[in-house]
DNA sequence: AGCCATCGTCGAAGCGCTTCGACGACTGAT
DNA sequence: ATCAGTCGTCGAAGCGCTTCGACGATGGCT
């Protein structure tokens, strides 16, 4: 491996000049720069990352803390990760992958040992224990999610509250007045994963404001979970004409169940769901859905981290506006039926 | 951030002594060690990763190159990643996540700039362009997959050839003589992803050896793909009593289609599939399956990398024996029907 | 008693880079 | 003609750690 000294000798300049060519932090004459670049190319020189980090106290690496248990939204997690890695590379950064289960210790380890310049975390809980730990780090962090006390920490996410409202507005606009929410599994609520709460709150508030009759229920995974959730919804409010589904897993068994019980979508019951676009479109009925823009959120998280790193101003809370795409699962209720 | 010098002063020893306490490379008296450790704990000292890498030429980081396109086997990819990260941490290493689409350049970048000690790649193709590049790196690499020319590079994977054989043996043992293979999508074959080839080859060889009548067909994603694949199989060989499915995506639509066309599983047609355990068990019929042991493979890949790093001997090719779990999708054909 | 090994510790060099201050050579304004 | 300022480059210091050689102190041998 050639070093910066080798390059300097080959180009007939001092090492510092090579460094300045690389960083552009001082003016270098065009000819010198050309000679240096030629030498770099010829020798195949790549600066030693450790030496660089040591001298400059920047690693050009960001940490991504992902919930790697084989869990619910695997595809969504994956989309976040993809977006983060891709975006990071576009800023000439790499990504160190940590698992959520290392908890606070993992964050401190990589931060204190100066392995990363910034951290991006996903799957935050309402009162996430990691938040106080993050505040003590010298590296900035960006959260994908919106925990309770996030003052001073950058947060990025879909606006799940607005998403719930949007779903209800859409249904209300189509004449629906009695609507059920099929929520995430109780485990998700129990963890107080932030998006679940925000969606539920938005749902309840909006249904009051829009004057709707609504009921909500979490939904255990599997066909049995769906069956019991739906039974409960029906029991608590009869004449339900539409469902909002905030539970990817439940979609398939729910559609199966509705078909099996002779309730046609959308003729007998309408559905609006919140999930990644591709999921909504890979089911027997093309579902009207609000997209989870994992790619945008991941990219935005990285951008925010980069702004933080070079001291530019940021908005600490960025909630992306939801957008609803109409497909085939939602029908207009004629006024005679209202 | 305290440095090793601060610790040395606090403990009343020289910096090198602290280093030896940390590394254990030289004997240190119990009392000195205790004092040093106390100082470390009190100051909250964490060695600077870059400085360490510079001085020792070890980073304690391994690269994981994953196909991050939102692609077919997302859950499997995720399981590999989880296993690799977890295993790496157990060896006190971290994981730098690269995307496959950076290609050769990405590998060279992280290797030449000494960001990682070793590389683990997944989703290898038959004549993967990255292999020659890997050979030139000073860091060792471990492949999850088995490309054509892998001499001198460690490879780890499920033995897909044996898996195909196992599936056929199981079906043959239950009296099936006419069997169709629902393969991966044509795109996977076209990429020459190594597991697809190996499974197909094993399938063809074993069906000859076992004296079976078999037909094989790739299967495009989606319900339409499944319909046409099944139609083709039926057209090419009538009286098919069993299917081997090497295509996770196809399982659900396949089961739907069979049900819709009145072919009961397993009464009318038996199925053996190759996929992660949880997929096989989350469908309307609990499928007899050969597990893709992503966790084991990932862990083994890391172990192999570690052995490589500290110069221990390894087996360059490790193909894990498949194991079949009987569930409810495979029935005995009575001899009268044979 | 004398010698060699081993133990436990220290000091210094060096890993490869960045960055600061310095300095000569120009340039343009006065 | 002179001075300030900028340009382009160099040298040296230093980032925080590991590691090698050295060295006194012990302890077990003969």
Short mmCIF file of N, CA and C in Angstrom, two decimals, chain A residues 11 148 177 222 254 310 315 334:
data_model
loop_
_atom_site.label_atom_id
_atom_site.label_comp_id
_atom_site.label_asym_id
_atom_site.label_seq_id
_atom_site.Cartn_x
_atom_site.Cartn_y
_atom_site.Cartn_z
N UNK A 11 5.50 12.62 -7.16
CA UNK A 11 5.07 13.85 -7.82
C UNK A 11 6.06 14.99 -7.59
N UNK A 148 -41.05 10.54 22.88
CA UNK A 148 -41.72 11.57 23.68
C UNK A 148 -40.83 12.80 23.87
N UNK A 177 -69.25 6.63 7.30
CA UNK A 177 -69.47 7.25 8.61
C UNK A 177 -69.12 6.31 9.76
N UNK A 222 -51.35 -13.25 12.36
CA UNK A 222 -51.94 -14.52 11.97
C UNK A 222 -53.43 -14.42 11.71
N UNK A 254 -56.64 -10.65 6.39
CA UNK A 254 -57.89 -9.88 6.45
C UNK A 254 -58.67 -10.03 5.15
N UNK A 310 -21.82 19.44 9.28
CA UNK A 310 -21.08 20.63 8.92
C UNK A 310 -21.76 21.91 9.38
N UNK A 315 -34.02 21.64 10.69
CA UNK A 315 -35.25 21.60 11.46
C UNK A 315 -35.19 20.35 12.30
N UNK A 334 -73.40 5.75 -1.74
CA UNK A 334 -74.41 6.68 -2.26
C UNK A 334 -75.20 7.23 -1.08
#
